[in-house]
C-alpha cells in the first residue's frame, strides 16, 4: 500500500518511476532549457521537445531546434499553428469582443489550450507518457494547460518542474552554466517575463511588480511610444463579413496576415498599450503590461459594427455573454461546453456583422470614425432632425410616453402620496 501522504494530489500528476518519455513544451528560453536537462537527469527519461509557432515575432526556429538537440532532446518538433490559432481561437474571440479586465484581449489565454492540444497530439505520435511545461505555480497558464491535457488525454501525466524544483533564477543560471546551457542576453539582470503571439504581447516581473512605478520605456518592444508616434493621424478601414475581418483599407487578406498588418499600423501609432491590474484565477492580483496593437483596432471595429446591426435587445444581452465567454477562456476552461454553447450564439449574432468601420489612429488612441453596413438597423431618414416624411409618428410619442412611464408614475404616487 502506498503511503497516502506521497500520493499525487491530482489524477494526472506523474509518479517519477512511471515517467519514461516526456514531451516538453519548449520555448528555447532559460526555464525550459534547464528543464530539458533536468528531466533527463532527474527522471532518467527521454525528452521530445515541442515548440509551437503562434506568430510570436522574432523567433528563429532553427536556432531553437538546434539548442534542444544540443541539450539532448530525442528530437525537436516545431509546429506552425498560426492559421489554426487565428481561425479557431482568435476569430471566436473577435466575435465575442473578448476582453478580460479593462483591456486584456486574452492572447495568452487563447494560445494555451491550442498549445496543450498540440502537445497531446505530438505526445501520442512520439510515444510519450508525460507532458512537461514551464509554467509556475502562481499563474493562470498552468491551469489552462493542465485542464486541457487532463480533459483530452486523462491517461497522460503532467509534470511542471518550475513548481517543484525550488530553483530561483540564480540557481537556474548556475545550473545552466554547469550543464553547458547558453543563457541568452547575459545573466546579470533578470529579464521581464514575456509571453507573446500574433494577438499580443505581455510583460511581467521586475519593476512591473511595483504598482506605483510608471512604465519604463524599455518594456515596450512592440508598440511605439505614443509620444514618438507620427504627428499625422491615419484612418484604417476594416471590412468584416459575418464577423470575420477580411479587408484592411479595402485590400483583402487572409486572417493571419490581416492581424499582422493591423498590428503593424497600430504599433506605428502607439496603439494598444494596456497597464492592467489583473485578478488571476489562482487568487493573486498581478499587474501586467500588454501591447496589443492589432486587437486594439480590430476589437473596437468589430464591436461597433455589431452594435450597428444589432437591435437594442441584442445589444443589451451580448456584452454579458461576451464577458462570460472571456472569463471562461481566461480561467482555463476552453473545453467547457458552455463556451461552445456561447459560440453558437456568437455565430448567430455575427451572421449580420458585415460592413466597414473606419478607425482613426493617433498617438496611442484608436477611435471609430466611420461606419457602414448593408445590415445596419439604421435609417437616416428616420433619425434626421429635418422632416422625416411621415415614417416616424410624432403623434404617437405622447401615447407611448403615457404607457412607458405608467408603472414608474404609479410607484412615485405610492411612495410620495397621491396628491404629490
Ligand atoms: N496575465 C496574463 C494571463 O494570465 C498573461 C500571462 C502571460 N504568461 C506568461 N507566462 N508570462 O493570461
CSV table of N, CA and C in Angstrom, one decimal, residues 309-419:
chain,number,residue,atom,x,y,z
A,309,UNK,N,-25.6,46.7,-36.3
A,309,UNK,CA,-26.5,45.8,-37.0
A,309,UNK,C,-27.4,45.1,-36.0
A,310,UNK,N,-27.2,45.3,-34.7
A,310,UNK,CA,-28.0,44.6,-33.7
A,310,UNK,C,-29.1,45.5,-33.2
A,311,UNK,N,-30.2,44.9,-32.7
A,311,UNK,CA,-31.3,45.7,-32.1
A,311,UNK,C,-30.9,46.0,-30.7
A,312,UNK,N,-31.7,46.9,-30.1
A,312,UNK,CA,-31.4,47.3,-28.7
A,312,UNK,C,-31.4,46.1,-27.8
A,313,UNK,N,-32.3,45.1,-28.1
A,313,UNK,CA,-32.3,43.9,-27.2
A,313,UNK,C,-31.1,43.1,-27.3
A,314,UNK,N,-30.7,42.9,-28.6
A,314,UNK,CA,-29.5,42.1,-28.8
A,314,UNK,C,-28.3,42.8,-28.2
A,315,UNK,N,-28.3,44.1,-28.4
A,315,UNK,CA,-27.1,44.9,-27.9
A,315,UNK,C,-27.0,44.9,-26.4
A,316,UNK,N,-28.2,44.8,-25.8
A,316,UNK,CA,-28.1,44.7,-24.3
A,316,UNK,C,-27.6,43.4,-23.8
A,317,UNK,N,-28.0,42.3,-24.5
A,317,UNK,CA,-27.6,41.0,-24.0
A,317,UNK,C,-26.2,40.6,-24.3
A,318,UNK,N,-25.7,41.0,-25.5
A,318,UNK,CA,-24.4,40.4,-25.9
A,318,UNK,C,-23.3,40.7,-25.0
A,319,UNK,N,-23.1,41.9,-24.5
A,319,UNK,CA,-21.9,42.2,-23.6
A,319,UNK,C,-21.9,41.2,-22.4
A,320,UNK,N,-23.0,40.8,-21.9
A,320,UNK,CA,-23.0,39.9,-20.7
A,320,UNK,C,-22.5,38.5,-21.2
A,321,UNK,N,-22.9,38.1,-22.4
A,321,UNK,CA,-22.4,36.8,-22.9
A,321,UNK,C,-20.9,36.9,-23.2
A,322,UNK,N,-20.6,38.1,-23.8
A,322,UNK,CA,-19.1,38.3,-24.1
A,322,UNK,C,-18.3,38.2,-22.9
A,323,UNK,N,-18.8,38.8,-21.8
A,323,UNK,CA,-18.0,38.8,-20.6
A,323,UNK,C,-17.8,37.4,-20.0
A,324,UNK,N,-18.9,36.6,-20.1
A,324,UNK,CA,-18.9,35.2,-19.6
A,324,UNK,C,-17.9,34.4,-20.5
A,325,UNK,N,-18.0,34.6,-21.8
A,325,UNK,CA,-17.0,33.9,-22.7
A,325,UNK,C,-15.6,34.2,-22.4
A,326,UNK,N,-15.3,35.5,-22.2
A,326,UNK,CA,-13.9,35.9,-21.9
A,326,UNK,C,-13.5,35.3,-20.5
A,327,UNK,N,-14.4,35.3,-19.6
A,327,UNK,CA,-14.0,34.7,-18.3
A,327,UNK,C,-13.7,33.2,-18.4
A,328,UNK,N,-14.5,32.5,-19.1
A,328,UNK,CA,-14.2,31.0,-19.2
A,328,UNK,C,-12.9,30.8,-19.9
A,329,UNK,N,-12.6,31.6,-20.9
A,329,UNK,CA,-11.3,31.4,-21.6
A,329,UNK,C,-10.1,31.9,-20.7
A,330,UNK,N,-10.3,33.0,-20.0
A,330,UNK,CA,-9.3,33.4,-19.1
A,330,UNK,C,-9.0,32.4,-18.0
A,331,UNK,N,-10.1,31.8,-17.6
A,331,UNK,CA,-10.0,30.9,-16.4
A,331,UNK,C,-9.6,29.4,-16.8
A,332,UNK,N,-9.2,29.2,-18.1
A,332,UNK,CA,-8.7,28.0,-18.5
A,332,UNK,C,-9.7,26.9,-18.9
A,333,UNK,N,-10.9,27.3,-19.1
A,333,UNK,CA,-12.0,26.3,-19.4
A,333,UNK,C,-12.4,26.4,-20.9
A,334,UNK,N,-11.4,26.4,-21.7
A,334,UNK,CA,-11.7,26.4,-23.2
A,334,UNK,C,-12.6,25.3,-23.6
A,335,UNK,N,-12.4,24.1,-23.0
A,335,UNK,CA,-13.2,23.0,-23.4
A,335,UNK,C,-14.5,22.8,-22.7
A,336,UNK,N,-14.8,23.8,-21.8
A,336,UNK,CA,-16.1,23.7,-21.1
A,336,UNK,C,-17.2,23.9,-22.1
A,337,UNK,N,-18.3,23.0,-22.0
A,337,UNK,CA,-19.3,23.0,-23.0
A,337,UNK,C,-20.0,24.4,-23.1
A,338,UNK,N,-20.1,25.1,-22.0
A,338,UNK,CA,-20.8,26.4,-22.1
A,338,UNK,C,-20.1,27.3,-23.1
A,339,UNK,N,-18.8,27.2,-23.3
A,339,UNK,CA,-18.1,28.0,-24.3
A,339,UNK,C,-18.6,27.7,-25.7
A,340,UNK,N,-18.8,26.4,-26.0
A,340,UNK,CA,-19.3,26.1,-27.3
A,340,UNK,C,-20.8,26.6,-27.4
A,341,UNK,N,-21.5,26.5,-26.4
A,341,UNK,CA,-22.9,27.0,-26.4
A,341,UNK,C,-22.9,28.5,-26.7
A,342,UNK,N,-22.0,29.2,-26.0
A,342,UNK,CA,-22.0,30.6,-26.2
A,342,UNK,C,-21.5,30.9,-27.7
A,343,UNK,N,-20.6,30.1,-28.2
A,343,UNK,CA,-20.1,30.3,-29.6
A,343,UNK,C,-21.3,30.2,-30.6
A,344,UNK,N,-22.2,29.3,-30.3
A,344,UNK,CA,-23.4,29.2,-31.2
A,344,UNK,C,-24.1,30.5,-31.2
A,345,UNK,N,-24.2,31.2,-30.1
A,345,UNK,CA,-24.9,32.5,-30.1
A,345,UNK,C,-24.0,33.5,-30.8
A,346,UNK,N,-22.7,33.5,-30.5
A,346,UNK,CA,-21.8,34.4,-31.1
A,346,UNK,C,-21.9,34.3,-32.6
A,347,UNK,N,-22.0,33.1,-33.1
A,347,UNK,CA,-22.0,32.9,-34.6
A,347,UNK,C,-23.4,33.4,-35.1
A,348,UNK,N,-24.4,33.2,-34.4
A,348,UNK,CA,-25.8,33.7,-34.8
A,348,UNK,C,-25.7,35.2,-34.9
A,349,UNK,N,-25.3,35.8,-33.8
A,349,UNK,CA,-25.2,37.3,-33.8
A,349,UNK,C,-24.3,37.8,-34.9
A,350,UNK,N,-23.2,37.1,-35.2
A,350,UNK,CA,-22.3,37.6,-36.1
A,350,UNK,C,-22.7,37.4,-37.6
A,351,UNK,N,-23.8,36.6,-37.8
A,351,UNK,CA,-24.2,36.4,-39.2
A,351,UNK,C,-24.6,37.7,-39.8
A,352,UNK,N,-24.9,38.7,-39.0
A,352,UNK,CA,-25.3,40.0,-39.6
A,352,UNK,C,-24.1,41.0,-39.6
A,353,UNK,N,-23.0,40.6,-39.1
A,353,UNK,CA,-21.9,41.6,-38.9
A,353,UNK,C,-21.0,41.7,-40.1
A,354,UNK,N,-21.6,42.4,-41.1
A,354,UNK,CA,-21.0,42.6,-42.4
A,354,UNK,C,-20.9,44.1,-42.6
A,355,UNK,N,-19.8,44.6,-43.0
A,355,UNK,CA,-19.7,46.1,-43.3
A,355,UNK,C,-18.3,46.6,-43.0
A,356,UNK,N,-18.2,47.9,-43.0
A,356,UNK,CA,-16.9,48.5,-42.9
A,356,UNK,C,-16.9,49.6,-41.8
A,357,UNK,N,-15.8,49.5,-41.0
A,357,UNK,CA,-15.6,50.5,-39.9
A,357,UNK,C,-14.3,51.2,-40.1
A,358,UNK,N,-14.3,52.5,-40.0
A,358,UNK,CA,-13.1,53.3,-40.1
A,358,UNK,C,-12.6,53.7,-38.7
A,359,UNK,N,-11.3,53.4,-38.4
A,359,UNK,CA,-10.8,53.7,-37.1
A,359,UNK,C,-9.6,54.7,-37.3
A,360,UNK,N,-9.7,55.8,-36.5
A,360,UNK,CA,-8.6,56.8,-36.7
A,360,UNK,C,-7.6,56.6,-35.6
A,361,UNK,N,-6.3,56.5,-36.0
A,361,UNK,CA,-5.2,56.2,-35.1
A,361,UNK,C,-4.4,57.5,-35.0
A,362,UNK,N,-4.1,57.8,-33.7
A,362,UNK,CA,-3.3,59.0,-33.5
A,362,UNK,C,-2.7,58.9,-32.1
A,363,UNK,N,-1.4,58.8,-32.1
A,363,UNK,CA,-0.6,58.9,-30.9
A,363,UNK,C,-1.2,58.1,-29.7
A,364,UNK,N,-1.5,56.8,-29.9
A,364,UNK,CA,-1.9,56.0,-28.9
A,364,UNK,C,-3.4,55.8,-28.8
A,365,UNK,N,-4.2,56.6,-29.5
A,365,UNK,CA,-5.7,56.4,-29.4
A,365,UNK,C,-6.2,55.9,-30.7
A,366,UNK,N,-7.2,55.0,-30.6
A,366,UNK,CA,-7.9,54.4,-31.8
A,366,UNK,C,-9.3,54.7,-31.6
A,367,UNK,N,-9.9,55.5,-32.5
A,367,UNK,CA,-11.3,55.9,-32.3
A,367,UNK,C,-12.1,55.6,-33.6
A,368,UNK,N,-13.2,55.0,-33.4
A,368,UNK,CA,-14.1,54.8,-34.6
A,368,UNK,C,-14.6,56.1,-35.1
A,369,UNK,N,-14.4,56.2,-36.5
A,369,UNK,CA,-14.9,57.5,-37.1
A,369,UNK,C,-15.9,57.3,-38.2
A,370,UNK,N,-15.9,56.1,-38.8
A,370,UNK,CA,-16.9,55.8,-39.9
A,370,UNK,C,-17.5,54.4,-39.7
A,371,UNK,N,-18.8,54.3,-40.2
A,371,UNK,CA,-19.5,53.0,-40.1
A,371,UNK,C,-20.3,52.8,-41.3
A,372,UNK,N,-20.3,51.6,-41.9
A,372,UNK,CA,-21.4,51.4,-42.9
A,372,UNK,C,-21.6,49.9,-43.0
A,373,UNK,N,-22.9,49.5,-43.2
A,373,UNK,CA,-23.3,48.1,-43.3
A,373,UNK,C,-24.6,48.0,-44.0
A,374,UNK,N,-24.7,47.0,-44.9
A,374,UNK,CA,-26.0,46.7,-45.5
A,374,UNK,C,-27.0,46.2,-44.5
A,375,UNK,N,-26.5,45.8,-43.4
A,375,UNK,CA,-27.5,45.2,-42.4
A,375,UNK,C,-27.7,46.2,-41.2
A,376,UNK,N,-27.3,47.4,-41.4
A,376,UNK,CA,-27.5,48.4,-40.3
A,376,UNK,C,-29.0,48.5,-39.9
A,377,UNK,N,-29.2,48.5,-38.6
A,377,UNK,CA,-30.6,48.7,-38.1
A,377,UNK,C,-30.7,50.3,-38.0
A,378,UNK,N,-30.6,50.9,-39.1
A,378,UNK,CA,-30.4,52.4,-39.0
A,378,UNK,C,-31.0,53.0,-40.3
A,379,UNK,N,-31.8,54.0,-40.1
A,379,UNK,CA,-32.5,54.6,-41.2
A,379,UNK,C,-32.2,56.1,-41.1
A,380,UNK,N,-31.4,56.6,-41.9
A,380,UNK,CA,-31.0,58.0,-41.8
A,380,UNK,C,-32.2,58.9,-42.0
A,381,UNK,N,-33.2,58.5,-42.7
A,381,UNK,CA,-34.5,59.2,-42.9
A,381,UNK,C,-35.2,59.4,-41.6
A,382,UNK,N,-35.2,58.4,-40.8
A,382,UNK,CA,-35.9,58.4,-39.5
A,382,UNK,C,-35.2,59.3,-38.5
A,383,UNK,N,-33.9,59.3,-38.5
A,383,UNK,CA,-33.1,60.0,-37.5
A,383,UNK,C,-33.1,61.5,-37.7
A,384,UNK,N,-33.1,61.9,-38.9
A,384,UNK,CA,-32.8,63.3,-39.2
A,384,UNK,C,-33.7,64.3,-38.5
A,385,UNK,N,-33.2,65.4,-38.1
A,385,UNK,CA,-34.0,66.4,-37.5
A,385,UNK,C,-34.9,67.2,-38.5
A,386,UNK,N,-34.6,66.9,-39.7
A,386,UNK,CA,-35.4,67.5,-40.8
A,386,UNK,C,-36.7,66.7,-40.8
A,387,UNK,N,-37.7,67.1,-41.6
A,387,UNK,CA,-38.9,66.5,-41.8
A,387,UNK,C,-38.7,65.0,-42.2
A,388,UNK,N,-39.3,64.1,-41.4
A,388,UNK,CA,-38.9,62.7,-41.7
A,388,UNK,C,-40.0,62.0,-42.6
A,389,UNK,N,-40.8,62.8,-43.3
A,389,UNK,CA,-41.6,62.2,-44.3
A,389,UNK,C,-42.7,61.3,-43.8
A,390,UNK,N,-43.1,61.5,-42.5
A,390,UNK,CA,-44.2,60.7,-42.0
A,390,UNK,C,-43.8,59.3,-41.6
A,391,UNK,N,-42.6,58.9,-41.8
A,391,UNK,CA,-42.2,57.5,-41.4
A,391,UNK,C,-42.2,57.4,-39.8
A,392,UNK,N,-41.8,58.4,-39.2
A,392,UNK,CA,-41.8,58.4,-37.7
A,392,UNK,C,-43.0,59.2,-37.2
A,393,UNK,N,-43.8,58.6,-36.4
A,393,UNK,CA,-45.0,59.3,-36.0
A,393,UNK,C,-44.8,60.1,-34.8
A,394,UNK,N,-44.7,61.4,-35.0
A,394,UNK,CA,-44.6,62.3,-33.8
A,394,UNK,C,-45.9,62.3,-33.0
A,395,UNK,N,-47.0,62.0,-33.6
A,395,UNK,CA,-48.3,62.0,-32.9
A,395,UNK,C,-48.3,60.8,-31.9
A,396,UNK,N,-47.6,59.7,-32.3
A,396,UNK,CA,-47.6,58.5,-31.4
A,396,UNK,C,-46.8,58.7,-30.1
A,397,UNK,N,-45.9,59.7,-30.1
A,397,UNK,CA,-45.0,59.9,-29.0
A,397,UNK,C,-45.7,60.1,-27.6
A,398,UNK,N,-46.6,61.0,-27.5
A,398,UNK,CA,-47.2,61.2,-26.2
A,398,UNK,C,-47.9,60.0,-25.7
A,399,UNK,N,-48.6,59.2,-26.5
A,399,UNK,CA,-49.2,58.0,-26.1
A,399,UNK,C,-48.2,57.0,-25.6
A,400,UNK,N,-47.1,56.9,-26.3
A,400,UNK,CA,-46.0,56.0,-25.9
A,400,UNK,C,-45.5,56.4,-24.5
A,401,UNK,N,-45.3,57.7,-24.3
A,401,UNK,CA,-44.7,58.1,-23.1
A,401,UNK,C,-45.7,57.8,-21.9
A,402,UNK,N,-47.0,58.0,-22.2
A,402,UNK,CA,-48.0,57.8,-21.2
A,402,UNK,C,-47.9,56.3,-20.7
A,403,UNK,N,-47.8,55.4,-21.6
A,403,UNK,CA,-47.8,54.0,-21.2
A,403,UNK,C,-46.4,53.6,-20.7
A,404,UNK,N,-45.4,54.0,-21.3
A,404,UNK,CA,-44.0,53.7,-20.9
A,404,UNK,C,-43.7,54.1,-19.5
A,405,UNK,N,-44.2,55.2,-19.1
A,405,UNK,CA,-43.9,55.7,-17.7
A,405,UNK,C,-44.9,55.3,-16.7
A,406,UNK,N,-45.9,54.5,-17.1
A,406,UNK,CA,-47.1,54.2,-16.2
A,406,UNK,C,-46.7,53.6,-14.9
A,407,UNK,N,-45.9,52.6,-14.9
A,407,UNK,CA,-45.5,51.9,-13.6
A,407,UNK,C,-44.7,52.9,-12.8
A,408,UNK,N,-43.8,53.6,-13.4
A,408,UNK,CA,-42.9,54.5,-12.6
A,408,UNK,C,-43.8,55.6,-12.0
A,409,UNK,N,-44.7,56.0,-12.7
A,409,UNK,CA,-45.6,57.1,-12.1
A,409,UNK,C,-46.5,56.6,-11.0
A,410,UNK,N,-47.0,55.4,-11.2
A,410,UNK,CA,-47.8,54.8,-10.1
A,410,UNK,C,-46.9,54.6,-8.8
A,411,UNK,N,-45.7,54.1,-9.0
A,411,UNK,CA,-44.8,53.9,-7.9
A,411,UNK,C,-44.4,55.2,-7.2
A,412,UNK,N,-44.2,56.2,-8.0
A,412,UNK,CA,-43.9,57.5,-7.4
A,412,UNK,C,-45.1,58.0,-6.5
A,413,UNK,N,-46.3,57.8,-7.1
A,413,UNK,CA,-47.5,58.2,-6.3
A,413,UNK,C,-47.6,57.5,-5.0
A,414,UNK,N,-47.4,56.1,-5.1
A,414,UNK,CA,-47.5,55.3,-3.9
A,414,UNK,C,-46.5,55.8,-2.8
A,415,UNK,N,-45.3,56.0,-3.3
A,415,UNK,CA,-44.2,56.4,-2.3
A,415,UNK,C,-44.3,57.8,-1.8
A,416,UNK,N,-44.8,58.7,-2.6
A,416,UNK,CA,-44.7,60.1,-2.3
A,416,UNK,C,-46.1,60.7,-2.0
A,417,UNK,N,-47.2,59.9,-2.0
A,417,UNK,CA,-48.5,60.4,-1.6
A,417,UNK,C,-49.3,60.7,-2.9
A,418,UNK,N,-50.6,60.5,-2.8
A,418,UNK,CA,-51.4,60.6,-4.0
A,418,UNK,C,-51.5,62.0,-4.5
A,419,UNK,N,-51.4,63.0,-3.6
A,419,UNK,CA,-51.5,64.4,-4.1
A,419,UNK,C,-50.2,65.1,-4.4
